[in-house]
XYZ file of C-alpha atoms in Angstrom:
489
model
C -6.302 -0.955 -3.042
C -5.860 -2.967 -2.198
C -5.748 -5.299 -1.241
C -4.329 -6.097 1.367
C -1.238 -5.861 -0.431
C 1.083 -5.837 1.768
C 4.780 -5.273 1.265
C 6.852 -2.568 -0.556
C 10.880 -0.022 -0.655
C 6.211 -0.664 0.971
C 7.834 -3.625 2.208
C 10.056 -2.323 3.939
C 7.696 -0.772 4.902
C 6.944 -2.891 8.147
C 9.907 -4.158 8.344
C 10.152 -3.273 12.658
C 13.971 -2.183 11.918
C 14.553 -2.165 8.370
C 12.683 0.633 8.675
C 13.246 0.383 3.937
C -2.990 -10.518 -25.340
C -6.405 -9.161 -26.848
C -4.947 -5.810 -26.408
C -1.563 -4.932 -28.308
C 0.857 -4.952 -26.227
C 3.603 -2.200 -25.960
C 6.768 -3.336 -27.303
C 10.148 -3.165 -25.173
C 13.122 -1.753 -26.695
C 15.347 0.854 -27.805
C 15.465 2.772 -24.464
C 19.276 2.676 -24.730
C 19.495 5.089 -27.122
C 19.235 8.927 -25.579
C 18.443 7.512 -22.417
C 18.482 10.704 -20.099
C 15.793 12.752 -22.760
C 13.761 9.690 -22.657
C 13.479 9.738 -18.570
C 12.792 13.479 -18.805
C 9.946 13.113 -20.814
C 8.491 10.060 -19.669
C 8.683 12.011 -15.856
C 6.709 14.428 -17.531
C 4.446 12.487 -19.158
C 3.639 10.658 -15.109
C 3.847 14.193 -13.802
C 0.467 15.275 -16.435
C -0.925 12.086 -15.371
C -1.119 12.762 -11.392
C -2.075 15.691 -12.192
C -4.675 15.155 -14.373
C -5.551 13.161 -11.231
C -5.314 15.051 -9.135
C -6.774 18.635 -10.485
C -10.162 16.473 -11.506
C -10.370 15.387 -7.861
C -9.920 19.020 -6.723
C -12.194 20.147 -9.041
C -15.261 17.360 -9.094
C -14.915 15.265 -5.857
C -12.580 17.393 -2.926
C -12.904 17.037 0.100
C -15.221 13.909 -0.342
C -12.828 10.759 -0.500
C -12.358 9.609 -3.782
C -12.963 10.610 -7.835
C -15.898 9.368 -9.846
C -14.083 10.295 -13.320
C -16.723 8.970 -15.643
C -19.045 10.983 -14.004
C -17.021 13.679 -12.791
C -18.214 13.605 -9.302
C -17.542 11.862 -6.021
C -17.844 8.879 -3.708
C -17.164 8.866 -0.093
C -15.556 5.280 0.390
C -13.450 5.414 3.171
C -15.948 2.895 4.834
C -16.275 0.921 1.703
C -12.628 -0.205 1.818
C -12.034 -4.183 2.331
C -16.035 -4.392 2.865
C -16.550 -6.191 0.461
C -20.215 -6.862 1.497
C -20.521 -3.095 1.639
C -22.252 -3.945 5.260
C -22.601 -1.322 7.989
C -22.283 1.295 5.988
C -22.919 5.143 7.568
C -25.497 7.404 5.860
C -24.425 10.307 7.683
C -20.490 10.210 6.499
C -19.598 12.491 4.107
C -15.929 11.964 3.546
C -12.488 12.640 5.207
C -10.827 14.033 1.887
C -9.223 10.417 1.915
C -7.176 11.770 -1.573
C -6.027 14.766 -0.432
C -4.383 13.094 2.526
C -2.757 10.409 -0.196
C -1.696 12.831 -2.109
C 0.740 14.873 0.409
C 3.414 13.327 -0.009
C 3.631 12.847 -3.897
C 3.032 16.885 -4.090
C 6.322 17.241 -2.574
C 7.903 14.549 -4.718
C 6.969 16.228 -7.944
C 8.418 19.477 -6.342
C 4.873 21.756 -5.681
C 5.392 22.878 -2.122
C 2.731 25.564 -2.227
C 0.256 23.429 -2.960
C 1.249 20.644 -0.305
C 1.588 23.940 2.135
C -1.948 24.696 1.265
C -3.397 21.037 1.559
C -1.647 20.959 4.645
C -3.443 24.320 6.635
C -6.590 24.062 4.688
C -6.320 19.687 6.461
C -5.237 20.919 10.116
C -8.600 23.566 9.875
C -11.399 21.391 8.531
C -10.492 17.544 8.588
C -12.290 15.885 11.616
C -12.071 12.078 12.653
C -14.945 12.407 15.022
C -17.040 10.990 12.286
C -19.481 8.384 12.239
C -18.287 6.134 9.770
C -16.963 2.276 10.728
C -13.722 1.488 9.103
C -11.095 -1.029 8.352
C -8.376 -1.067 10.948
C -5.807 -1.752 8.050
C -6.871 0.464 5.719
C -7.422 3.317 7.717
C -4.253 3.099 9.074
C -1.795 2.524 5.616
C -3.907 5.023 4.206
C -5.119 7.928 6.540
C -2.236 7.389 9.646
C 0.284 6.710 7.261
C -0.433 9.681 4.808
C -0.704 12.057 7.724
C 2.796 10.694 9.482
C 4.599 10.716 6.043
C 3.527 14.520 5.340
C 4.049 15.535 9.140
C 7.265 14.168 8.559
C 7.959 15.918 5.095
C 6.479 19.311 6.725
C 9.181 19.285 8.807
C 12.337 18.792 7.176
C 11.624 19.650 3.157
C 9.781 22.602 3.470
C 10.734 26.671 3.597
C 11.227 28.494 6.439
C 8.334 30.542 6.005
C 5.943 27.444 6.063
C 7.502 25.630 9.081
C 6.971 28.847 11.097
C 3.461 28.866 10.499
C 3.036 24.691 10.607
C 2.046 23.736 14.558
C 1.923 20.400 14.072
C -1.210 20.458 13.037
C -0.722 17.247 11.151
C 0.364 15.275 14.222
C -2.054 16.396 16.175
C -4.476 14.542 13.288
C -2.466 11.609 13.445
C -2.769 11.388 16.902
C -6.354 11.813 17.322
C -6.883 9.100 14.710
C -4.286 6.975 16.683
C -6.143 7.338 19.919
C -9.642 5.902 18.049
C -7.468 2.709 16.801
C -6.410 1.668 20.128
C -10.035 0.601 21.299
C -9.788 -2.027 18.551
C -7.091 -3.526 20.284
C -9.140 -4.465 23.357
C -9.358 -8.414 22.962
C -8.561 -10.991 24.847
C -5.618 -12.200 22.361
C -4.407 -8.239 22.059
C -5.400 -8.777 18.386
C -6.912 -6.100 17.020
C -10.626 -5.876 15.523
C -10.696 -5.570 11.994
C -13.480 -2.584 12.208
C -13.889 0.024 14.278
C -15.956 3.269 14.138
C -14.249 6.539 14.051
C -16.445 7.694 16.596
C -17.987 5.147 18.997
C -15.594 2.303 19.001
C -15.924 -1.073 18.270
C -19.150 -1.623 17.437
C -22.135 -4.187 19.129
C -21.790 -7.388 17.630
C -18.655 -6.714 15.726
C -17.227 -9.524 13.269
C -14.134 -11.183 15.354
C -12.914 -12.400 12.076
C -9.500 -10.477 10.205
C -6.950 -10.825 8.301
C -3.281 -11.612 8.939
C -2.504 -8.215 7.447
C -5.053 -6.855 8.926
C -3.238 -7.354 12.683
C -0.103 -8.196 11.728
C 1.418 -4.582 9.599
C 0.296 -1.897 12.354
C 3.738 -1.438 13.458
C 5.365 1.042 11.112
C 2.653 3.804 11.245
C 2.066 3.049 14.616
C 5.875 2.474 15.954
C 6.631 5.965 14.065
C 3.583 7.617 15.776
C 4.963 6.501 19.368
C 7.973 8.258 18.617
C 6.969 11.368 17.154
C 4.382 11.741 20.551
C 6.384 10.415 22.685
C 3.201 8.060 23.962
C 4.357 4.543 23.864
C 0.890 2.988 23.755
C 0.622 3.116 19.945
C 4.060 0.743 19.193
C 3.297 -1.077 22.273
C 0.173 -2.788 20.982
C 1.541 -3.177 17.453
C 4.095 -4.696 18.517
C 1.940 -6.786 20.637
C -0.410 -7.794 18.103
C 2.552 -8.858 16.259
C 4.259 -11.186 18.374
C 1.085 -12.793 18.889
C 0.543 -13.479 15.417
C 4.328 -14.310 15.133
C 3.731 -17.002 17.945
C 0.632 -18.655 15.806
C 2.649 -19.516 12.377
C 2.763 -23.390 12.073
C 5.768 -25.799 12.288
C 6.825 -24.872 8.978
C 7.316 -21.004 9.826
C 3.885 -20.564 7.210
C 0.366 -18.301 8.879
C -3.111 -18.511 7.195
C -4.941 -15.669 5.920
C -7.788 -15.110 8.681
C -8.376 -15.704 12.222
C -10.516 -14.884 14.922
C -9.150 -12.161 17.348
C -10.880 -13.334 20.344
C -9.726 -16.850 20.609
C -6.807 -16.833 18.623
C -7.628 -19.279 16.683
C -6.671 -19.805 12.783
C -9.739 -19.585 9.882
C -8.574 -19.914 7.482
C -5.074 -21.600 7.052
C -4.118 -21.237 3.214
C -0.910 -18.871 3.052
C 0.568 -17.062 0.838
C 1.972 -13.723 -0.874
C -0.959 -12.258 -1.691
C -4.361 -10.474 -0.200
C -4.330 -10.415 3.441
C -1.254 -11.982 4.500
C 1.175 -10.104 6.100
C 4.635 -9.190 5.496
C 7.414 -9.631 7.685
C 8.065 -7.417 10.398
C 11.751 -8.388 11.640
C 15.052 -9.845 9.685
C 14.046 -12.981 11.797
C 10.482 -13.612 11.137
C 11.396 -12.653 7.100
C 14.356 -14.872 6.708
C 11.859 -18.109 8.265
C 9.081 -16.765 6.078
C 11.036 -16.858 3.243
C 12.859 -20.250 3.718
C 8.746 -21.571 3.602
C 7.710 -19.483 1.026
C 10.508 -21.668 -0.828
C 8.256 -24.461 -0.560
C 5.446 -22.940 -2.763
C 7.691 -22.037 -5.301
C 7.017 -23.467 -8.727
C 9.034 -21.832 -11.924
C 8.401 -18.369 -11.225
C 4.919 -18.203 -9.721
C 4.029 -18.875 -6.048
C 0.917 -21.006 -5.200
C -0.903 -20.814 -1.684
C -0.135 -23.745 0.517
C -1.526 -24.949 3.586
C 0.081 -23.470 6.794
C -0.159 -27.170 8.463
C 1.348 -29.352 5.760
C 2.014 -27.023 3.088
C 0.213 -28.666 0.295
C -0.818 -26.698 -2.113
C -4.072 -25.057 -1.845
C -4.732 -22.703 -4.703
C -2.624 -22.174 -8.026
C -3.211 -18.360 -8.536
C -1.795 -15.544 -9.960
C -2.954 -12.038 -8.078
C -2.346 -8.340 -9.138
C -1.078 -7.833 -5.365
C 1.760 -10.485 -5.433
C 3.208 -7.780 -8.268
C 5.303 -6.282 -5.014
C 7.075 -9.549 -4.283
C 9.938 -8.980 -6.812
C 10.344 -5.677 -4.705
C 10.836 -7.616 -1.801
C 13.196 -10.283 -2.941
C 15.547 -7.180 -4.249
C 15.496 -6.198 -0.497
C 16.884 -9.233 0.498
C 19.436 -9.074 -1.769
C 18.192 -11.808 -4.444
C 18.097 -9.832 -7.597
C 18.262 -12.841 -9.723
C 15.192 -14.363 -8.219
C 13.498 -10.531 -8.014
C 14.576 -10.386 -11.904
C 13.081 -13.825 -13.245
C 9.599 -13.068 -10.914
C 9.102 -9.576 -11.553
C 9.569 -10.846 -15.920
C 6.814 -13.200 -15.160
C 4.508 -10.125 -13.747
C 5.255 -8.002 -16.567
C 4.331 -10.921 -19.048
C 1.396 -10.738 -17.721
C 0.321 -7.399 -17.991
C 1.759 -7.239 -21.782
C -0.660 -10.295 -22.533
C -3.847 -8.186 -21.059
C -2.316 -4.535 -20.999
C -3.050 -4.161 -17.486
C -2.548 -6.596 -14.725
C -5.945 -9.004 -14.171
C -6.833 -8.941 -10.309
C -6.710 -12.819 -10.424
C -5.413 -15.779 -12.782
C -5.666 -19.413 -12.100
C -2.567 -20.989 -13.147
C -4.230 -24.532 -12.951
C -6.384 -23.496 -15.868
C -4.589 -21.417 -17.528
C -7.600 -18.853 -17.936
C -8.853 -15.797 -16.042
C -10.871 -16.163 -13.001
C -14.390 -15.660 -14.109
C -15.366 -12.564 -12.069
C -12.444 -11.086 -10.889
C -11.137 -9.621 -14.236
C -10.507 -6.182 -13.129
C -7.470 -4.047 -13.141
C -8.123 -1.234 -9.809
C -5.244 0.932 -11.471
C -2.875 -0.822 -8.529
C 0.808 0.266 -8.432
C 2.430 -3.106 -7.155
C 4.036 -3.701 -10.430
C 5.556 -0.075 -10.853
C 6.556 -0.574 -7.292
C 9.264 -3.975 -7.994
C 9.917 -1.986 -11.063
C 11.202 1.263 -9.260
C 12.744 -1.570 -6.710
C 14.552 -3.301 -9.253
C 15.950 0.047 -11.347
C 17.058 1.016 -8.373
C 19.520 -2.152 -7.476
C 20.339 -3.071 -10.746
C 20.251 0.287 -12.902
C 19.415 -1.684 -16.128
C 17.519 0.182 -18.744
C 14.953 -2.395 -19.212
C 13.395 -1.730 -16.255
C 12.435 1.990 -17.258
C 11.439 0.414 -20.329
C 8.895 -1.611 -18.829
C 7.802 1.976 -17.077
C 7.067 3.254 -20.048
C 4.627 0.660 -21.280
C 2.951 0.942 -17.786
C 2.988 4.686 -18.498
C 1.476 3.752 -21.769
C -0.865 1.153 -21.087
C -2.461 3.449 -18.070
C -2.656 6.664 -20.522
C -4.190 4.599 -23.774
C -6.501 2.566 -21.594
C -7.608 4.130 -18.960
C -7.159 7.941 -18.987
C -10.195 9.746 -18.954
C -11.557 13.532 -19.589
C -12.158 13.336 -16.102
C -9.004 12.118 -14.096
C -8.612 7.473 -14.734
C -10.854 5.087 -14.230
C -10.299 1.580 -13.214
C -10.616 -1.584 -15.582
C -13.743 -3.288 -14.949
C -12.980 -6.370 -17.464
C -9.421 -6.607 -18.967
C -10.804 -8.582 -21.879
C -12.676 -5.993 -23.074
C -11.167 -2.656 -21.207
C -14.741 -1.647 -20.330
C -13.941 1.066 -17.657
C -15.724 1.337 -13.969
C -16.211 4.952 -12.411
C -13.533 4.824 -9.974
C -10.014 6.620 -9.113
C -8.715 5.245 -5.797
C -7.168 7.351 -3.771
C -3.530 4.893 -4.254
C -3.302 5.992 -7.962
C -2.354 9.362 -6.872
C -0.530 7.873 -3.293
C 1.453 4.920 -4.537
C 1.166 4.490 -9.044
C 2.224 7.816 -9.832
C 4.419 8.120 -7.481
C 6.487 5.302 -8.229
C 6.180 6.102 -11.981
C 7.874 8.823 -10.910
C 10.688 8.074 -8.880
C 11.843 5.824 -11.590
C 12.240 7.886 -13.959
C 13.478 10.735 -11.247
C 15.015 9.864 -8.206
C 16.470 13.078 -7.116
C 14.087 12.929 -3.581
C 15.480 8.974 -3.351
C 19.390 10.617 -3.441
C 19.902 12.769 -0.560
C 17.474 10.989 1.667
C 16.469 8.110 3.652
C 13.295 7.075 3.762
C 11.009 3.958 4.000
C 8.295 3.689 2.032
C 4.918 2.435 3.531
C 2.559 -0.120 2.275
C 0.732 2.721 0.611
C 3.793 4.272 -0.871
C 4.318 7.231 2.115
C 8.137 7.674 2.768
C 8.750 8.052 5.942
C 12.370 9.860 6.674
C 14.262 7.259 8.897
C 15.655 9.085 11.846
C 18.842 8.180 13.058
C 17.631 8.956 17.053
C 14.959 6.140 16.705
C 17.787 3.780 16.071
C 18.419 3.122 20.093
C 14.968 3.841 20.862
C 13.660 0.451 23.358
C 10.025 -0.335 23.205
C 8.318 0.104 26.127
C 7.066 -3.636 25.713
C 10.267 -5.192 24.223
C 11.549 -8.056 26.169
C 14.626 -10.262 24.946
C 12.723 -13.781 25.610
C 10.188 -11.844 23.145
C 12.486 -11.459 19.878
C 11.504 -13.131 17.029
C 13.098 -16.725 17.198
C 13.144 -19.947 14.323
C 11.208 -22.928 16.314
């Protein structure tokens, strides 16, 4: 992804107790008319598509991490995430079926329990984080942790007798294993995490101190949940510690930069705003005094990064991972605001048929080397978000053309490939792992929302619902003091 995109019904996803053109553009309109056929066969149409995903991973790149679908075969890029420099990298790793693991959770969605019982067993028998292979704290966790809670989770409640008899856990057991390796990154002198840590030896020698707000700051649901399905505070306690540290560095104006240093506790850089690498809110407090100074970089519909210290603006940009604040404003309540955003977004993506990683508003003009389009779901995220509060039929209009859009322009013989250059749809040989966790899946859910109806569930940053359990509601952390709770300066 991502990213570090960073809220969703993924927003809610950290929230600590919300716990929820040169290309034609598809036209909007007419969805009115037969409405329920239309949502049956656009659900089909996204059910062929993570499929078609999902089968070509099985068959060309499982259980290596991700699809190659131009070339039908694999990479193994759960150390490439968010290293960008592509530093450090092991030559002895040879994946953690990364996919599989995103994928649990939207088997069950789409109703095939045999084949999330098999992913399951065949997971708990041969998947192994004792691997030599230096990660990214954040992505490792909304990814890997996550996926494995969510489907633990699932395993548990949604699945037949028979299955549950035979299930041991095994999933948890996983999930706590790879919690265990996390907490050495949390050894600092701030309690701010590292931003990389190897699987299997720790931090590492001479280890970057430098993250990202995200980075430390969005632990807490995978981590919070994990506590309380081992009973072993440790994991929630430093989350949540990380957190209020962070929460105790924003400036006067309620704003936090982007990156820091995790040793001194310094600020890096100290541009903020609602895209890569800054964190969401984790608390009704810290969200209602983010968004009160997020109110300050508003212009029209489109946010520009200020300055945490004076906020001035710093950069007039439009990103692909902003697409999930529309999602968020409709969890506040402000659908008007959510509706008017999320319209901007989607003109976007009509202009280009995909959504461009980055625009610079100041210029009116794409930014010169960042023209890609990763397949990212943030936009059929608010979309889902904003069907579901308002129930108008544009919305699953506007799924369609994303259903569209993704099937004429980037559907391959071999599973879909990410948009290298939107101005010229020139494809790159890459499926992430989040088209099959988080795109289809909300593709999905808006056009059928039976799972949504009888259940509860928040819905990580990488799209994994977690079932919200009404015994966690009194649960105390371990580290939670009252002179600690998120208060306005």
């Amino acid at each position: 992804m991502k990213k570090m995109k960073q809220v969703s019904l993924r927003s809610m996803s950290s929230c600590l107790l919300f716990v929820l053109i040169l290309h034609t553009p598809f036209t909007i309109g007419g969805f009115r008319l037969n409405g329920a056929a239309k949502k049956v066969e656009l659900r089909e149409q996204v059910r062929q598509m993570f499929y078609h995903a999902y089968d070509n991973y099985m068959q060309y790149a499982f259980p290596h991490d991700e699809l190659k679908p131009l070339s039908k075969t694999f990479t193994d890029s759960l150390g490439e995430l968010g290293n960008l420099k592509l530093e450090r990298l092991s030559e002895r790793y040879n994946g953690s079926a990364l996919t599989l693991v995103e994928s649990l959770s939207s088997l069950l969605i789409l109703g095939n329990s045999s084949e999330f019982e098999k992913a399951v067993l065949w997971l708990g028998d041969n998947l192994t984080f004792n691997v030599d292979v230096r990660v990214s704290l954040f992505e490792c966790n909304i990814r890997l942790l996550g996926g494995l809670i969510s489907a633990h989770m699932l395993a548990t409640e949604l699945t037949k007798k028979s299955f549950r008899e035979q299930y041991k856990d095994q999933l948890l057991i996983l999930a706590n294993d790879l919690g265990q390796r996390f907490l050495q990154a949390f050894d600092t002198p701030t309690g701010l995490p590292y931003a990389w840590i190897n699987l299997k030896h720790g931090v590492m020698e001479n280890e970057t101190t430098e993250t990202s707000t995200s980075g430390c700051g969005s632990l807490i649901l995978e981590m919070g949940a994990l506590s309380r399905l081992t009973g072993n505070p440790e994991y929630e306690a430093s989350a949540l510690r990380a957190l209020r540290k962070l929460w105790s560095m924003r400036s006067s104006l309620d704003l936090m930069g982007t990156t820091l240093d995790v040793t001194t506790g310094e600020w890096i850089e100290h541009s903020s705003g609602i895209g890569a690498g800054v964190t969401e809110p984790s608390s009704w407090k810290s969200w209602s005094a983010l968004s009160a100074a997020f109110g300050m970089s508003f212009q029209g519909c489109r946010y520009h990064e200020a300055d945490m210290r004076t906020g001035k603006a710093t950069y007039w940009q439009f990103t692909s991972l902003q697409a999930f604040w529309p999602g968020l404003q409709i969890l506040v309540g402000d659908v008007s605001a959510a509706n008017s955003t999320h319209r901007e977004f989607f003109s976007v993506w009509e202009r280009y048929g995909v959504l461009p990683e980055r625009y610079l508003l100041d210029r009116d003009m794409l930014h010169p080397t960042e023209k890609y389009y990763p397949l990212r779901p943030e936009l059929a995220e608010s979309t889902l978000f904003l069907y579901q509060a308002t129930r108008d039929p544009w919305y699953l209009e506007v799924g369609e053309a994303i259903v569209n859009s993704l099937n004429v322009y980037t559907r391959v013989n071999g599973g879909f490939a990410s948009v290298r250059d939107v101005t010229t749809m020139e494809l790159e040989d890459h499926q992430h792992s989040f088209f099959l966790a988080e795109t289809c899946k909300y593709l999905y859910l808006l056009f059928d929302d039976t799972f949504l109806v009888d259940g509860n569930y928040v819905f990580s940053t990488e799209g994994h619902p977690l079932p919200v359990k009404h015994s966690w509601h009194e649960w105390i952390p371990s580290v939670y003091m009252e002179s600690d709770a998120f208060e306005y300066k």
